[in-house]
Amino acid sequence: MARAIPVGQNLAVPADDQGPASLRDDRCPANRKSTPEARARKVFMLERARQQTLLRRMDSFRAEMAVLESVLQELLSDPAFVAMLRRQGFVTMPRLLRDRLNGRNS
């Protein structure tokens, strides 16, 4: 689905008194010199995008962990599953996993 671009005053055409060179400079960023403010803004925007992506990935990871925790809690509440684990030699559980399943965050 295509997003509509709002029509506003920011789409105004520059006045002709600036001449064709200024129009060319506005359309071709390679012809303009980069100011420190523009470089800082670009770095800031890239860092902001990187952090937003990281936050989205963290939220996705938290949701997946919540599902895994609930599934593991349900499995560990089944005596037949616990007996099968013991028969296979899994008699202990890592402390961090046990604490997390018990609701304690370390």
PDB file of N, CA and C in Angstrom:
ATOM      1  N   MET A   1       0.840  -1.162   0.000  1.00  0.00           N
ATOM      2  CA  MET A   1       0.000   0.000   0.000  1.00  0.00           C
ATOM      3  C   MET A   1       0.892   1.234   0.000  1.00  0.00           C
ATOM      4  N   ALA A   2       0.664   2.121  -0.937  1.00  0.00           N
ATOM      5  CA  ALA A   2       1.489   3.327  -1.072  1.00  0.00           C
ATOM      6  C   ALA A   2       1.038   4.374  -0.069  1.00  0.00           C
ATOM      7  N   ARG A   3       2.002   5.058   0.495  1.00  0.00           N
ATOM      8  CA  ARG A   3       1.693   6.121   1.448  1.00  0.00           C
ATOM      9  C   ARG A   3       1.521   7.417   0.685  1.00  0.00           C
ATOM     10  N   ALA A   4       0.523   8.177   1.087  1.00  0.00           N
ATOM     11  CA  ALA A   4       0.276   9.464   0.445  1.00  0.00           C
ATOM     12  C   ALA A   4       1.258  10.490   0.969  1.00  0.00           C
ATOM     13  N   ILE A   5       1.760  11.318   0.096  1.00  0.00           N
ATOM     14  CA  ILE A   5       2.676  12.385   0.481  1.00  0.00           C
ATOM     15  C   ILE A   5       1.839  13.633   0.716  1.00  0.00           C
ATOM     16  N   PRO A   6       1.889  14.182   1.920  1.00  0.00           N
ATOM     17  CA  PRO A   6       1.080  15.375   2.183  1.00  0.00           C
ATOM     18  C   PRO A   6       1.587  16.560   1.368  1.00  0.00           C
ATOM     19  N   VAL A   7       0.635  17.307   0.859  1.00  0.00           N
ATOM     20  CA  VAL A   7       0.979  18.498   0.085  1.00  0.00           C
ATOM     21  C   VAL A   7       1.025  19.659   1.057  1.00  0.00           C
ATOM     22  N   GLY A   8       2.133  20.371   1.032  1.00  0.00           N
ATOM     23  CA  GLY A   8       2.275  21.488   1.953  1.00  0.00           C
ATOM     24  C   GLY A   8       3.129  22.577   1.349  1.00  0.00           C
ATOM     25  N   GLN A   9       3.485  23.547   2.150  1.00  0.00           N
ATOM     26  CA  GLN A   9       4.275  24.670   1.681  1.00  0.00           C
ATOM     27  C   GLN A   9       5.726  24.282   1.429  1.00  0.00           C
ATOM     28  N   ASN A  10       6.164  23.160   1.955  1.00  0.00           N
ATOM     29  CA  ASN A  10       7.559  22.761   1.772  1.00  0.00           C
ATOM     30  C   ASN A  10       7.856  22.307   0.341  1.00  0.00           C
ATOM     31  N   LEU A  11       6.856  22.242  -0.515  1.00  0.00           N
ATOM     32  CA  LEU A  11       7.057  21.843  -1.904  1.00  0.00           C
ATOM     33  C   LEU A  11       7.147  23.048  -2.833  1.00  0.00           C
ATOM     34  N   ALA A  12       7.316  24.229  -2.288  1.00  0.00           N
ATOM     35  CA  ALA A  12       7.362  25.438  -3.102  1.00  0.00           C
ATOM     36  C   ALA A  12       8.617  25.466  -3.953  1.00  0.00           C
ATOM     37  N   VAL A  13       8.503  26.039  -5.152  1.00  0.00           N
ATOM     38  CA  VAL A  13       9.623  26.171  -6.083  1.00  0.00           C
ATOM     39  C   VAL A  13      10.406  27.421  -5.719  1.00  0.00           C
ATOM     40  N   PRO A  14      11.768  27.360  -5.689  1.00  0.00           N
ATOM     41  CA  PRO A  14      12.549  28.543  -5.345  1.00  0.00           C
ATOM     42  C   PRO A  14      12.359  29.654  -6.389  1.00  0.00           C
ATOM     43  N   ALA A  15      12.560  30.877  -5.965  1.00  0.00           N
ATOM     44  CA  ALA A  15      12.404  32.028  -6.857  1.00  0.00           C
ATOM     45  C   ALA A  15      13.468  31.993  -7.944  1.00  0.00           C
ATOM     46  N   ASP A  16      13.143  32.574  -9.113  1.00  0.00           N
ATOM     47  CA  ASP A  16      14.061  32.578 -10.253  1.00  0.00           C
ATOM     48  C   ASP A  16      15.247  33.506 -10.060  1.00  0.00           C
ATOM     49  N   ASP A  17      15.172  34.434  -9.106  1.00  0.00           N
ATOM     50  CA  ASP A  17      16.268  35.386  -8.950  1.00  0.00           C
ATOM     51  C   ASP A  17      17.537  34.732  -8.404  1.00  0.00           C
ATOM     52  N   GLN A  18      17.438  33.485  -7.961  1.00  0.00           N
ATOM     53  CA  GLN A  18      18.629  32.790  -7.492  1.00  0.00           C
ATOM     54  C   GLN A  18      19.449  32.247  -8.649  1.00  0.00           C
ATOM     55  N   GLY A  19      18.862  32.127  -9.805  1.00  0.00           N
ATOM     56  CA  GLY A  19      19.589  31.685 -10.987  1.00  0.00           C
ATOM     57  C   GLY A  19      19.641  30.177 -11.104  1.00  0.00           C
ATOM     58  N   PRO A  20      19.973  29.665 -12.285  1.00  0.00           N
ATOM     59  CA  PRO A  20      19.986  28.231 -12.514  1.00  0.00           C
ATOM     60  C   PRO A  20      21.071  27.504 -11.733  1.00  0.00           C
ATOM     61  N   ALA A  21      22.166  28.171 -11.385  1.00  0.00           N
ATOM     62  CA  ALA A  21      23.241  27.497 -10.649  1.00  0.00           C
ATOM     63  C   ALA A  21      22.749  27.061  -9.269  1.00  0.00           C
ATOM     64  N   SER A  22      21.956  27.900  -8.598  1.00  0.00           N
ATOM     65  CA  SER A  22      21.491  27.521  -7.272  1.00  0.00           C
ATOM     66  C   SER A  22      20.519  26.351  -7.352  1.00  0.00           C
ATOM     67  N   LEU A  23      19.725  26.287  -8.412  1.00  0.00           N
ATOM     68  CA  LEU A  23      18.837  25.145  -8.580  1.00  0.00           C
ATOM     69  C   LEU A  23      19.643  23.869  -8.776  1.00  0.00           C
ATOM     70  N   ARG A  24      20.693  23.950  -9.554  1.00  0.00           N
ATOM     71  CA  ARG A  24      21.528  22.783  -9.793  1.00  0.00           C
ATOM     72  C   ARG A  24      22.191  22.345  -8.483  1.00  0.00           C
ATOM     73  N   ASP A  25      22.658  23.295  -7.684  1.00  0.00           N
ATOM     74  CA  ASP A  25      23.294  22.965  -6.412  1.00  0.00           C
ATOM     75  C   ASP A  25      22.301  22.336  -5.444  1.00  0.00           C
ATOM     76  N   ASP A  26      21.053  22.799  -5.464  1.00  0.00           N
ATOM     77  CA  ASP A  26      20.056  22.239  -4.564  1.00  0.00           C
ATOM     78  C   ASP A  26      19.703  20.803  -4.921  1.00  0.00           C
ATOM     79  N   ARG A  27      19.787  20.480  -6.178  1.00  0.00           N
ATOM     80  CA  ARG A  27      19.393  19.145  -6.618  1.00  0.00           C
ATOM     81  C   ARG A  27      20.558  18.167  -6.620  1.00  0.00           C
ATOM     82  N   CYS A  28      21.767  18.633  -6.660  1.00  0.00           N
ATOM     83  CA  CYS A  28      22.947  17.767  -6.697  1.00  0.00           C
ATOM     84  C   CYS A  28      23.783  18.008  -5.448  1.00  0.00           C
ATOM     85  N   PRO A  29      23.595  17.190  -4.431  1.00  0.00           N
ATOM     86  CA  PRO A  29      24.354  17.398  -3.197  1.00  0.00           C
ATOM     87  C   PRO A  29      25.860  17.283  -3.402  1.00  0.00           C
ATOM     88  N   ALA A  30      26.306  16.625  -4.446  1.00  0.00           N
ATOM     89  CA  ALA A  30      27.738  16.475  -4.677  1.00  0.00           C
ATOM     90  C   ALA A  30      28.380  17.815  -5.025  1.00  0.00           C
ATOM     91  N   ASN A  31      27.593  18.761  -5.525  1.00  0.00           N
ATOM     92  CA  ASN A  31      28.132  20.067  -5.899  1.00  0.00           C
ATOM     93  C   ASN A  31      28.249  21.013  -4.705  1.00  0.00           C
ATOM     94  N   ARG A  32      27.612  20.661  -3.599  1.00  0.00           N
ATOM     95  CA  ARG A  32      27.658  21.514  -2.418  1.00  0.00           C
ATOM     96  C   ARG A  32      28.731  21.035  -1.465  1.00  0.00           C
ATOM     97  N   LYS A  33      29.318  21.964  -0.729  1.00  0.00           N
ATOM     98  CA  LYS A  33      30.268  21.577   0.308  1.00  0.00           C
ATOM     99  C   LYS A  33      29.480  21.214   1.567  1.00  0.00           C
ATOM    100  N   SER A  34      29.924  20.164   2.214  1.00  0.00           N
ATOM    101  CA  SER A  34      29.265  19.700   3.417  1.00  0.00           C
ATOM    102  C   SER A  34      29.720  20.550   4.603  1.00  0.00           C
ATOM    103  N   THR A  35      28.760  21.053   5.333  1.00  0.00           N
ATOM    104  CA  THR A  35      29.085  21.851   6.516  1.00  0.00           C
ATOM    105  C   THR A  35      29.238  20.920   7.712  1.00  0.00           C
ATOM    106  N   PRO A  36      29.922  21.362   8.745  1.00  0.00           N
ATOM    107  CA  PRO A  36      30.031  20.522   9.950  1.00  0.00           C
ATOM    108  C   PRO A  36      28.663  20.187  10.541  1.00  0.00           C
ATOM    109  N   GLU A  37      27.734  21.142  10.445  1.00  0.00           N
ATOM    110  CA  GLU A  37      26.394  20.896  10.978  1.00  0.00           C
ATOM    111  C   GLU A  37      25.691  19.800  10.174  1.00  0.00           C
ATOM    112  N   ALA A  38      25.858  19.835   8.846  1.00  0.00           N
ATOM    113  CA  ALA A  38      25.227  18.822   8.003  1.00  0.00           C
ATOM    114  C   ALA A  38      25.834  17.445   8.275  1.00  0.00           C
ATOM    115  N   ARG A  39      27.152  17.398   8.447  1.00  0.00           N
ATOM    116  CA  ARG A  39      27.798  16.115   8.753  1.00  0.00           C
ATOM    117  C   ARG A  39      27.342  15.599  10.114  1.00  0.00           C
ATOM    118  N   ALA A  40      27.251  16.485  11.088  1.00  0.00           N
ATOM    119  CA  ALA A  40      26.799  16.081  12.426  1.00  0.00           C
ATOM    120  C   ALA A  40      25.359  15.580  12.371  1.00  0.00           C
ATOM    121  N   ARG A  41      24.522  16.259  11.593  1.00  0.00           N
ATOM    122  CA  ARG A  41      23.126  15.843  11.453  1.00  0.00           C
ATOM    123  C   ARG A  41      23.051  14.454  10.820  1.00  0.00           C
ATOM    124  N   LYS A  42      23.879  14.211   9.799  1.00  0.00           N
ATOM    125  CA  LYS A  42      23.881  12.911   9.132  1.00  0.00           C
ATOM    126  C   LYS A  42      24.320  11.812  10.091  1.00  0.00           C
ATOM    127  N   VAL A  43      25.369  12.083  10.849  1.00  0.00           N
ATOM    128  CA  VAL A  43      25.843  11.105  11.830  1.00  0.00           C
ATOM    129  C   VAL A  43      24.766  10.844  12.878  1.00  0.00           C
ATOM    130  N   PHE A  44      24.118  11.909  13.335  1.00  0.00           N
ATOM    131  CA  PHE A  44      23.051  11.770  14.324  1.00  0.00           C
ATOM    132  C   PHE A  44      21.903  10.930  13.770  1.00  0.00           C
ATOM    133  N   MET A  45      21.494  11.199  12.540  1.00  0.00           N
ATOM    134  CA  MET A  45      20.382  10.466  11.948  1.00  0.00           C
ATOM    135  C   MET A  45      20.735   8.986  11.747  1.00  0.00           C
ATOM    136  N   LEU A  46      21.967   8.711  11.323  1.00  0.00           N
ATOM    137  CA  LEU A  46      22.390   7.318  11.162  1.00  0.00           C
ATOM    138  C   LEU A  46      22.422   6.589  12.501  1.00  0.00           C
ATOM    139  N   GLU A  47      22.922   7.258  13.522  1.00  0.00           N
ATOM    140  CA  GLU A  47      22.973   6.653  14.856  1.00  0.00           C
ATOM    141  C   GLU A  47      21.563   6.426  15.404  1.00  0.00           C
ATOM    142  N   ARG A  48      20.690   7.374  15.171  1.00  0.00           N
ATOM    143  CA  ARG A  48      19.297   7.245  15.612  1.00  0.00           C
ATOM    144  C   ARG A  48      18.639   6.047  14.924  1.00  0.00           C
ATOM    145  N   ALA A  49      18.847   5.898  13.621  1.00  0.00           N
ATOM    146  CA  ALA A  49      18.284   4.763  12.896  1.00  0.00           C
ATOM    147  C   ALA A  49      18.854   3.447  13.409  1.00  0.00           C
ATOM    148  N   ARG A  50      20.164   3.433  13.707  1.00  0.00           N
ATOM    149  CA  ARG A  50      20.794   2.223  14.226  1.00  0.00           C
ATOM    150  C   ARG A  50      20.198   1.832  15.577  1.00  0.00           C
ATOM    151  N   GLN A  51      19.997   2.822  16.444  1.00  0.00           N
ATOM    152  CA  GLN A  51      19.449   2.537  17.761  1.00  0.00           C
ATOM    153  C   GLN A  51      17.982   2.112  17.684  1.00  0.00           C
ATOM    154  N   GLN A  52      17.219   2.708  16.763  1.00  0.00           N
ATOM    155  CA  GLN A  52      15.827   2.299  16.602  1.00  0.00           C
ATOM    156  C   GLN A  52      15.747   0.855  16.118  1.00  0.00           C
ATOM    157  N   THR A  53      16.634   0.483  15.206  1.00  0.00           N
ATOM    158  CA  THR A  53      16.668  -0.896  14.726  1.00  0.00           C
ATOM    159  C   THR A  53      17.023  -1.832  15.872  1.00  0.00           C
ATOM    160  N   LEU A  54      17.985  -1.434  16.669  1.00  0.00           N
ATOM    161  CA  LEU A  54      18.382  -2.249  17.813  1.00  0.00           C
ATOM    162  C   LEU A  54      17.221  -2.417  18.793  1.00  0.00           C
ATOM    163  N   LEU A  55      16.472  -1.360  19.050  1.00  0.00           N
ATOM    164  CA  LEU A  55      15.323  -1.460  19.954  1.00  0.00           C
ATOM    165  C   LEU A  55      14.251  -2.390  19.403  1.00  0.00           C
ATOM    166  N   ARG A  56      14.001  -2.325  18.093  1.00  0.00           N
ATOM    167  CA  ARG A  56      13.017  -3.230  17.484  1.00  0.00           C
ATOM    168  C   ARG A  56      13.463  -4.678  17.621  1.00  0.00           C
ATOM    169  N   ARG A  57      14.756  -4.919  17.399  1.00  0.00           N
ATOM    170  CA  ARG A  57      15.275  -6.281  17.535  1.00  0.00           C
ATOM    171  C   ARG A  57      15.187  -6.764  18.981  1.00  0.00           C
ATOM    172  N   MET A  58      15.458  -5.885  19.934  1.00  0.00           N
ATOM    173  CA  MET A  58      15.377  -6.258  21.351  1.00  0.00           C
ATOM    174  C   MET A  58      13.933  -6.589  21.737  1.00  0.00           C
ATOM    175  N   ASP A  59      12.977  -5.809  21.252  1.00  0.00           N
ATOM    176  CA  ASP A  59      11.577  -6.093  21.550  1.00  0.00           C
ATOM    177  C   ASP A  59      11.157  -7.440  20.978  1.00  0.00           C
ATOM    178  N   SER A  60      11.606  -7.724  19.776  1.00  0.00           N
ATOM    179  CA  SER A  60      11.304  -9.011  19.151  1.00  0.00           C
ATOM    180  C   SER A  60      11.919 -10.154  19.957  1.00  0.00           C
ATOM    181  N   PHE A  61      13.151  -9.954  20.398  1.00  0.00           N
ATOM    182  CA  PHE A  61      13.836 -10.971  21.191  1.00  0.00           C
ATOM    183  C   PHE A  61      13.107 -11.204  22.514  1.00  0.00           C
ATOM    184  N   ARG A  62      12.664 -10.133  23.169  1.00  0.00           N
ATOM    185  CA  ARG A  62      11.928 -10.277  24.443  1.00  0.00           C
ATOM    186  C   ARG A  62      10.646 -11.070  24.247  1.00  0.00           C
ATOM    187  N   ALA A  63       9.943 -10.804  23.144  1.00  0.00           N
ATOM    188  CA  ALA A  63       8.702 -11.530  22.871  1.00  0.00           C
ATOM    189  C   ALA A  63       8.987 -13.015  22.650  1.00  0.00           C
ATOM    190  N   GLU A  64      10.041 -13.323  21.907  1.00  0.00           N
ATOM    191  CA  GLU A  64      10.412 -14.722  21.678  1.00  0.00           C
ATOM    192  C   GLU A  64      10.815 -15.399  22.984  1.00  0.00           C
ATOM    193  N   MET A  65      11.543 -14.683  23.834  1.00  0.00           N
ATOM    194  CA  MET A  65      11.949 -15.257  25.125  1.00  0.00           C
ATOM    195  C   MET A  65      10.741 -15.535  26.008  1.00  0.00           C
ATOM    196  N   ALA A  66       9.755 -14.662  25.981  1.00  0.00           N
ATOM    197  CA  ALA A  66       8.553 -14.883  26.784  1.00  0.00           C
ATOM    198  C   ALA A  66       7.829 -16.146  26.331  1.00  0.00           C
ATOM    199  N   VAL A  67       7.755 -16.363  25.032  1.00  0.00           N
ATOM    200  CA  VAL A  67       7.117 -17.576  24.509  1.00  0.00           C
ATOM    201  C   VAL A  67       7.915 -18.808  24.946  1.00  0.00           C
ATOM    202  N   LEU A  68       9.238 -18.750  24.806  1.00  0.00           N
ATOM    203  CA  LEU A  68      10.074 -19.893  25.196  1.00  0.00           C
ATOM    204  C   LEU A  68       9.957 -20.195  26.687  1.00  0.00           C
ATOM    205  N   GLU A  69       9.912 -19.152  27.507  1.00  0.00           N
ATOM    206  CA  GLU A  69       9.770 -19.359  28.949  1.00  0.00           C
ATOM    207  C   GLU A  69       8.458 -20.055  29.276  1.00  0.00           C
ATOM    208  N   SER A  70       7.377 -19.600  28.660  1.00  0.00           N
ATOM    209  CA  SER A  70       6.077 -20.214  28.971  1.00  0.00           C
ATOM    210  C   SER A  70       6.022 -21.661  28.499  1.00  0.00           C
ATOM    211  N   VAL A  71       6.602 -21.947  27.343  1.00  0.00           N
ATOM    212  CA  VAL A  71       6.621 -23.329  26.849  1.00  0.00           C
ATOM    213  C   VAL A  71       7.455 -24.203  27.776  1.00  0.00           C
ATOM    214  N   LEU A  72       8.614 -23.724  28.174  1.00  0.00           N
ATOM    215  CA  LEU A  72       9.475 -24.515  29.052  1.00  0.00           C
ATOM    216  C   LEU A  72       8.827 -24.719  30.416  1.00  0.00           C
ATOM    217  N   GLN A  73       8.148 -23.710  30.950  1.00  0.00           N
ATOM    218  CA  GLN A  73       7.456 -23.872  32.230  1.00  0.00           C
ATOM    219  C   GLN A  73       6.357 -24.929  32.121  1.00  0.00           C
ATOM    220  N   GLU A  74       5.643 -24.901  31.005  1.00  0.00           N
ATOM    221  CA  GLU A  74       4.585 -25.892  30.813  1.00  0.00           C
ATOM    222  C   GLU A  74       5.170 -27.301  30.704  1.00  0.00           C
ATOM    223  N   LEU A  75       6.264 -27.433  29.972  1.00  0.00           N
ATOM    224  CA  LEU A  75       6.894 -28.749  29.841  1.00  0.00           C
ATOM    225  C   LEU A  75       7.427 -29.251  31.178  1.00  0.00           C
ATOM    226  N   LEU A  76       8.026 -28.360  31.956  1.00  0.00           N
ATOM    227  CA  LEU A  76       8.589 -28.785  33.242  1.00  0.00           C
ATOM    228  C   LEU A  76       7.503 -29.094  34.275  1.00  0.00           C
ATOM    229  N   SER A  77       6.297 -28.656  34.038  1.00  0.00           N
ATOM    230  CA  SER A  77       5.204 -28.994  34.956  1.00  0.00           C
ATOM    231  C   SER A  77       4.635 -30.388  34.650  1.00  0.00           C
ATOM    232  N   ASP A  78       5.044 -30.986  33.542  1.00  0.00           N
ATOM    233  CA  ASP A  78       4.590 -32.329  33.160  1.00  0.00           C
ATOM    234  C   ASP A  78       5.544 -33.363  33.754  1.00  0.00           C
ATOM    235  N   PRO A  79       5.069 -34.208  34.681  1.00  0.00           N
ATOM    236  CA  PRO A  79       5.949 -35.196  35.320  1.00  0.00           C
ATOM    237  C   PRO A  79       6.567 -36.183  34.330  1.00  0.00           C
ATOM    238  N   ALA A  80       5.853 -36.521  33.271  1.00  0.00           N
ATOM    239  CA  ALA A  80       6.389 -37.467  32.288  1.00  0.00           C
ATOM    240  C   ALA A  80       7.581 -36.853  31.547  1.00  0.00           C
ATOM    241  N   PHE A  81       7.505 -35.561  31.240  1.00  0.00           N
ATOM    242  CA  PHE A  81       8.611 -34.890  30.559  1.00  0.00           C
ATOM    243  C   PHE A  81       9.836 -34.812  31.469  1.00  0.00           C
ATOM    244  N   VAL A  82       9.611 -34.489  32.746  1.00  0.00           N
ATOM    245  CA  VAL A  82      10.720 -34.403  33.702  1.00  0.00           C
ATOM    246  C   VAL A  82      11.360 -35.779  33.887  1.00  0.00           C
ATOM    247  N   ALA A  83      10.548 -36.830  33.940  1.00  0.00           N
ATOM    248  CA  ALA A  83      11.088 -38.188  34.076  1.00  0.00           C
ATOM    249  C   ALA A  83      11.912 -38.556  32.844  1.00  0.00           C
ATOM    250  N   MET A  84      11.453 -38.180  31.662  1.00  0.00           N
ATOM    251  CA  MET A  84      12.195 -38.461  30.433  1.00  0.00           C
ATOM    252  C   MET A  84      13.538 -37.727  30.439  1.00  0.00           C
ATOM    253  N   LEU A  85      13.552 -36.465  30.903  1.00  0.00           N
ATOM    254  CA  LEU A  85      14.817 -35.722  30.997  1.00  0.00           C
ATOM    255  C   LEU A  85      15.789 -36.429  31.929  1.00  0.00           C
ATOM    256  N   ARG A  86      15.280 -36.888  33.066  1.00  0.00           N
ATOM    257  CA  ARG A  86      16.150 -37.569  34.031  1.00  0.00           C
ATOM    258  C   ARG A  86      16.705 -38.870  33.460  1.00  0.00           C
ATOM    259  N   ARG A  87      15.851 -39.612  32.723  1.00  0.00           N
ATOM    260  CA  ARG A  87      16.335 -40.851  32.095  1.00  0.00           C
ATOM    261  C   ARG A  87      17.439 -40.563  31.084  1.00  0.00           C
ATOM    262  N   GLN A  88      17.388 -39.412  30.441  1.00  0.00           N
ATOM    263  CA  GLN A  88      18.391 -39.036  29.447  1.00  0.00           C
ATOM    264  C   GLN A  88      19.648 -38.440  30.095  1.00  0.00           C
ATOM    265  N   GLY A  89      19.632 -38.263  31.425  1.00  0.00           N
ATOM    266  CA  GLY A  89      20.812 -37.768  32.115  1.00  0.00           C
ATOM    267  C   GLY A  89      20.788 -36.278  32.425  1.00  0.00           C
ATOM    268  N   PHE A  90      19.679 -35.616  32.146  1.00  0.00           N
ATOM    269  CA  PHE A  90      19.562 -34.190  32.468  1.00  0.00           C
ATOM    270  C   PHE A  90      18.952 -34.057  33.861  1.00  0.00           C
ATOM    271  N   VAL A  91      19.815 -34.048  34.872  1.00  0.00           N
ATOM    272  CA  VAL A  91      19.316 -34.016  36.247  1.00  0.00           C
ATOM    273  C   VAL A  91      19.457 -32.633  36.871  1.00  0.00           C
ATOM    274  N   THR A  92      20.248 -31.776  36.277  1.00  0.00           N
ATOM    275  CA  THR A  92      20.410 -30.421  36.809  1.00  0.00           C
ATOM    276  C   THR A  92      20.034 -29.405  35.733  1.00  0.00           C
ATOM    277  N   MET A  93      19.820 -28.181  36.187  1.00  0.00           N
ATOM    278  CA  MET A  93      19.463 -27.084  35.289  1.00  0.00           C
ATOM    279  C   MET A  93      20.374 -25.897  35.611  1.00  0.00           C
ATOM    280  N   PRO A  94      20.823 -25.177  34.609  1.00  0.00           N
ATOM    281  CA  PRO A  94      21.641 -23.994  34.896  1.00  0.00           C
ATOM    282  C   PRO A  94      20.896 -23.022  35.822  1.00  0.00           C
ATOM    283  N   ARG A  95      21.639 -22.447  36.753  1.00  0.00           N
ATOM    284  CA  ARG A  95      21.043 -21.561  37.752  1.00  0.00           C
ATOM    285  C   ARG A  95      20.330 -20.372  37.123  1.00  0.00           C
ATOM    286  N   LEU A  96      20.932 -19.762  36.089  1.00  0.00           N
ATOM    287  CA  LEU A  96      20.294 -18.602  35.441  1.00  0.00           C
ATOM    288  C   LEU A  96      18.950 -18.977  34.827  1.00  0.00           C
ATOM    289  N   LEU A  97      18.875 -20.145  34.212  1.00  0.00           N
ATOM    290  CA  LEU A  97      17.616 -20.601  33.625  1.00  0.00           C
ATOM    291  C   LEU A  97      16.596 -20.886  34.720  1.00  0.00           C
ATOM    292  N   ARG A  98      17.023 -21.559  35.774  1.00  0.00           N
ATOM    293  CA  ARG A  98      16.119 -21.860  36.892  1.00  0.00           C
ATOM    294  C   ARG A  98      15.584 -20.572  37.511  1.00  0.00           C
ATOM    295  N   ASP A  99      16.474 -19.603  37.741  1.00  0.00           N
ATOM    296  CA  ASP A  99      16.027 -18.333  38.327  1.00  0.00           C
ATOM    297  C   ASP A  99      15.054 -17.607  37.414  1.00  0.00           C
ATOM    298  N   ARG A 100      15.318 -17.637  36.133  1.00  0.00           N
ATOM    299  CA  ARG A 100      14.423 -16.958  35.192  1.00  0.00           C
ATOM    300  C   ARG A 100      13.042 -17.607  35.161  1.00  0.00           C
ATOM    301  N   LEU A 101      13.016 -18.937  35.193  1.00  0.00           N
ATOM    302  CA  LEU A 101      11.741 -19.647  35.197  1.00  0.00           C
ATOM    303  C   LEU A 101      10.980 -19.452  36.496  1.00  0.00           C
ATOM    304  N   ASN A 102      11.719 -19.229  37.579  1.00  0.00           N
ATOM    305  CA  ASN A 102      11.078 -18.981  38.878  1.00  0.00           C
ATOM    306  C   ASN A 102      10.682 -17.521  39.067  1.00  0.00           C
ATOM    307  N   GLY A 103      10.969 -16.680  38.078  1.00  0.00           N
ATOM    308  CA  GLY A 103      10.581 -15.277  38.159  1.00  0.00           C
ATOM    309  C   GLY A 103      11.598 -14.369  38.779  1.00  0.00           C
ATOM    310  N   ARG A 104      12.775 -14.905  39.070  1.00  0.00           N
ATOM    311  CA  ARG A 104      13.844 -14.065  39.638  1.00  0.00           C
ATOM    312  C   ARG A 104      14.801 -13.682  38.544  1.00  0.00           C
ATOM    313  N   ASN A 105      15.001 -12.394  38.359  1.00  0.00           N
ATOM    314  CA  ASN A 105      15.983 -11.912  37.380  1.00  0.00           C
ATOM    315  C   ASN A 105      17.253 -11.571  38.104  1.00  0.00           C
ATOM    316  N   SER A 106      18.364 -12.115  37.623  1.00  0.00           N
ATOM    317  CA  SER A 106      19.638 -11.832  38.292  1.00  0.00           C
ATOM    318  C   SER A 106      20.404 -10.752  37.613  1.00  0.00           C
TER     319      SER A 106
END
